[in-house]
Coordinates of C-alpha atoms in Angstrom, one line a residue:
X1 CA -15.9 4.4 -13.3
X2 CA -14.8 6.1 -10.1
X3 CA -15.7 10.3 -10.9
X4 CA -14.8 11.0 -6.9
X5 CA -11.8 13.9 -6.3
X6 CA -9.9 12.2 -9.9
X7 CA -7.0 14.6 -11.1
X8 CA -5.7 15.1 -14.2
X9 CA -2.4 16.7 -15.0
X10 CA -1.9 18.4 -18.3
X11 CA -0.1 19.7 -21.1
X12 CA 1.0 19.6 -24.7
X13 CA 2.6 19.8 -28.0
X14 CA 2.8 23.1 -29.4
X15 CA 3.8 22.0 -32.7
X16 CA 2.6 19.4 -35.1
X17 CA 1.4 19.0 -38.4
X18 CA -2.0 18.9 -37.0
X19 CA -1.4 21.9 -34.7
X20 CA -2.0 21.9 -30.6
X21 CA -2.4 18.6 -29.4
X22 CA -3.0 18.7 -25.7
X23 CA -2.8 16.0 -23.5
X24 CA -3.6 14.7 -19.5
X25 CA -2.3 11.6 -17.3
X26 CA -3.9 10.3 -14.2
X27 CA -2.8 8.5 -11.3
X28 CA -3.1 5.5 -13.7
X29 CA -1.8 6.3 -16.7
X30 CA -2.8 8.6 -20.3
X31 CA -6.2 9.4 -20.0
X32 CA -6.9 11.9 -22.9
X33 CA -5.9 13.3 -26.0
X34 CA -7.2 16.0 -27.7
X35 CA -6.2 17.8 -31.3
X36 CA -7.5 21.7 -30.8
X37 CA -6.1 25.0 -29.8
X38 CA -8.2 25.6 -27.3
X39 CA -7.2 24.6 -23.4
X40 CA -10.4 24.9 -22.3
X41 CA -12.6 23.0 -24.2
X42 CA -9.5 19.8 -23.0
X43 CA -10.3 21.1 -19.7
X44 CA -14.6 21.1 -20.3
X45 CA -13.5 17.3 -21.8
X46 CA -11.6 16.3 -18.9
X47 CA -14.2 17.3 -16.1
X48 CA -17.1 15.8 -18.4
X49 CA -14.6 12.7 -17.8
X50 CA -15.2 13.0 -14.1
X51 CA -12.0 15.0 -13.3
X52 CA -12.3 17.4 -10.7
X53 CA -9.2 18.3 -10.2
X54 CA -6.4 19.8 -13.4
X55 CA -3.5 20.8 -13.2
X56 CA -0.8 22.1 -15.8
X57 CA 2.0 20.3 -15.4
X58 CA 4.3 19.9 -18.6
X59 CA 6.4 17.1 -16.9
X60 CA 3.9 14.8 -16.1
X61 CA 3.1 14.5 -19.9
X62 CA 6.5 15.0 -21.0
X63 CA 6.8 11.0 -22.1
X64 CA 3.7 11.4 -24.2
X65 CA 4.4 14.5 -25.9
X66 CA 7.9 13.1 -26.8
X67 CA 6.7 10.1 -27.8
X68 CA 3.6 12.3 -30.5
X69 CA 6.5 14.7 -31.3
X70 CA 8.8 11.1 -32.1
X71 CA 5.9 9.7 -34.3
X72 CA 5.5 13.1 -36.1
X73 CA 9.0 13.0 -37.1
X74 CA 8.5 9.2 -38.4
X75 CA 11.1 8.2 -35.4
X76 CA 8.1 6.2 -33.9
X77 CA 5.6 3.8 -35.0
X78 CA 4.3 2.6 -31.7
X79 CA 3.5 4.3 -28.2
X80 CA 4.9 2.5 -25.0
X81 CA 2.4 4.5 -22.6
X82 CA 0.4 3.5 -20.3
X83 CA -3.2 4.1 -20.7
X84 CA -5.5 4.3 -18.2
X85 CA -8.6 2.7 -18.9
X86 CA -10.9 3.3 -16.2
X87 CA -12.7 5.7 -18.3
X88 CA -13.9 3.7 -20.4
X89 CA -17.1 1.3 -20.6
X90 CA -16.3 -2.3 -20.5
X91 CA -16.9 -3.0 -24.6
X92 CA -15.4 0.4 -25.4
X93 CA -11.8 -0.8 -23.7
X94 CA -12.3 -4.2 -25.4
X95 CA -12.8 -2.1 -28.7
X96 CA -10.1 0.1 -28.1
X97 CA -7.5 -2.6 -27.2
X98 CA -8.2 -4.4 -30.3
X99 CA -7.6 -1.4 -32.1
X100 CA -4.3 -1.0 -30.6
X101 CA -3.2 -3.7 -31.9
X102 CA -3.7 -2.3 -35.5
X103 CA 0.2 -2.4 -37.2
X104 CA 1.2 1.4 -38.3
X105 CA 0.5 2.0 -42.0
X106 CA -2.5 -0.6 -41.9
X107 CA -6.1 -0.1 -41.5
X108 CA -9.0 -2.6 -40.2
X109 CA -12.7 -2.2 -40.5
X110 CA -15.5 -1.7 -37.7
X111 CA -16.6 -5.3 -39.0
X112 CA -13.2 -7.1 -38.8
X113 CA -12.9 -5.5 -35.2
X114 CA -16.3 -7.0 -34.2
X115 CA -15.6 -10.1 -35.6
X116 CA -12.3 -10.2 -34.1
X117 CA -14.5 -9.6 -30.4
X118 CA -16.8 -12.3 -31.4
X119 CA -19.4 -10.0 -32.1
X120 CA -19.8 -9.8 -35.8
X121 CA -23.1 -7.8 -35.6
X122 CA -21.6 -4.8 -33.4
X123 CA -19.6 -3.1 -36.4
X124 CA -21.8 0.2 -35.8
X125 CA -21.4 -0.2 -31.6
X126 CA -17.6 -0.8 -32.5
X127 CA -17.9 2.5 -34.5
X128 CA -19.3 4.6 -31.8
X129 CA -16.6 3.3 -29.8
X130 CA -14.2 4.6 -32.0
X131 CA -16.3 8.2 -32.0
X132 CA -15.4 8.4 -28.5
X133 CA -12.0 7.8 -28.0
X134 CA -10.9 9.9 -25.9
X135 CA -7.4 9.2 -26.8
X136 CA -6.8 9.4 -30.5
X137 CA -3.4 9.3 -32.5
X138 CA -2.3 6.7 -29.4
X139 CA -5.3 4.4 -29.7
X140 CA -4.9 4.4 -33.5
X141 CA -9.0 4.8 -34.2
X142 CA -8.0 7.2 -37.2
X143 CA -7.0 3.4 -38.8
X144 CA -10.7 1.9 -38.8
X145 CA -12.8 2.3 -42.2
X146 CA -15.7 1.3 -43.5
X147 CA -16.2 -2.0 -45.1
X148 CA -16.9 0.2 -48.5
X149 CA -13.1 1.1 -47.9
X150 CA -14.1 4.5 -47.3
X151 CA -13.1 7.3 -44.5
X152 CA -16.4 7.4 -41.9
X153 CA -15.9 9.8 -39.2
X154 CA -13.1 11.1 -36.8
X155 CA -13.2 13.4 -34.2
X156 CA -10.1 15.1 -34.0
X157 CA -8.9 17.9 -35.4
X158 CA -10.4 18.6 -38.9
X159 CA -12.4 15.5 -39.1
X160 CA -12.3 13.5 -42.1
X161 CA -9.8 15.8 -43.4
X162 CA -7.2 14.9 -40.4
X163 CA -8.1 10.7 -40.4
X164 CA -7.3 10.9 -44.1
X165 CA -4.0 13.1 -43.4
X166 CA -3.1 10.5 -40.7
X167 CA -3.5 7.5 -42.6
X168 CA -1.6 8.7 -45.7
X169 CA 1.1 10.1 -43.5
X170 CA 1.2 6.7 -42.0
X171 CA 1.7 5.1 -45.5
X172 CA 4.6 7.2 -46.5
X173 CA 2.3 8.5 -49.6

């Protein structure tokens, strides 16, 4: 992970049913997503990140928030973004990428997912993975449960509260 003079450029989506959604791109793609109202606290997440540099810029993230506004509206199902992963620790992308390819309206548990990366013992690794996605609603993490079927963490927006929203919202319930 390169933290050396990295930019950011940011915006986001005033309006959706889980409020502000703010988001940044790098040179190499989406780098972060972030459901709160407060710009700052994206900005304190983005230089913890190693980004030195941020800049507003409204165009530069136009794709994604168009694509979030599409899925909000049920028009989309899948993001075609590119992410930049160079953020991420090697077993947290591999985590991640595998949890991309979750279908909409499904869910997987932290178990299948480690089983899946031939390492059926990580399910609790493949969980903290999960806690630290740093780019939520794209990198579906809101559709891994726990193996008891039940709702175990999310950090975006209200918590629990907002994976449960996401994942009946998803199901059409």
């Amino acid at each position: 992970m390169n933290t050396q003079n990295k930019s950011a450029w940011i915006g986001n989506v005033p309006s959706s049913p889980l409020g502000m959604i703010w988001i940044a791109v790098s040179d190499n793609g989406l780098a972060a997503i972030q459901i709160h109202p407060d710009g700052d606290k994206f900005k304190d997440q983005l230089r913890k990140m190693g980004y030195s540099q941020i800049f507003d810029d409204p165009v530069r993230v136009s794709s994604t928030s168009q694509q979030l506004e599409e899925y909000f509206v049920k028009k989309r199902t899948d993001f075609d973004l590119i992410i930049d992963w160079s953020n991420m620790l090697p077993f947290q992308e591999q985590v991640l990428k595998a949890t991309l390819a979750i279908p909409y309206g499904q869910t997987s548990t932290y178990g299948e997912i480690a089983f899946r990366l031939d390492k059926p013992q990580a399910a609790r690794a493949v969980g903290r993975a999960e806690a630290t996605n740093p780019i939520p609603l794209v990198i579906p993490c809101h559709r891994v449960i726990g193996a008891d079927g039940k709702l175990h963490g999310y950090g975006g927006g209200k918590g629990i509260e907002t994976k449960a929203w996401l994942l009946k919202f998803e199901s059409g319930k």
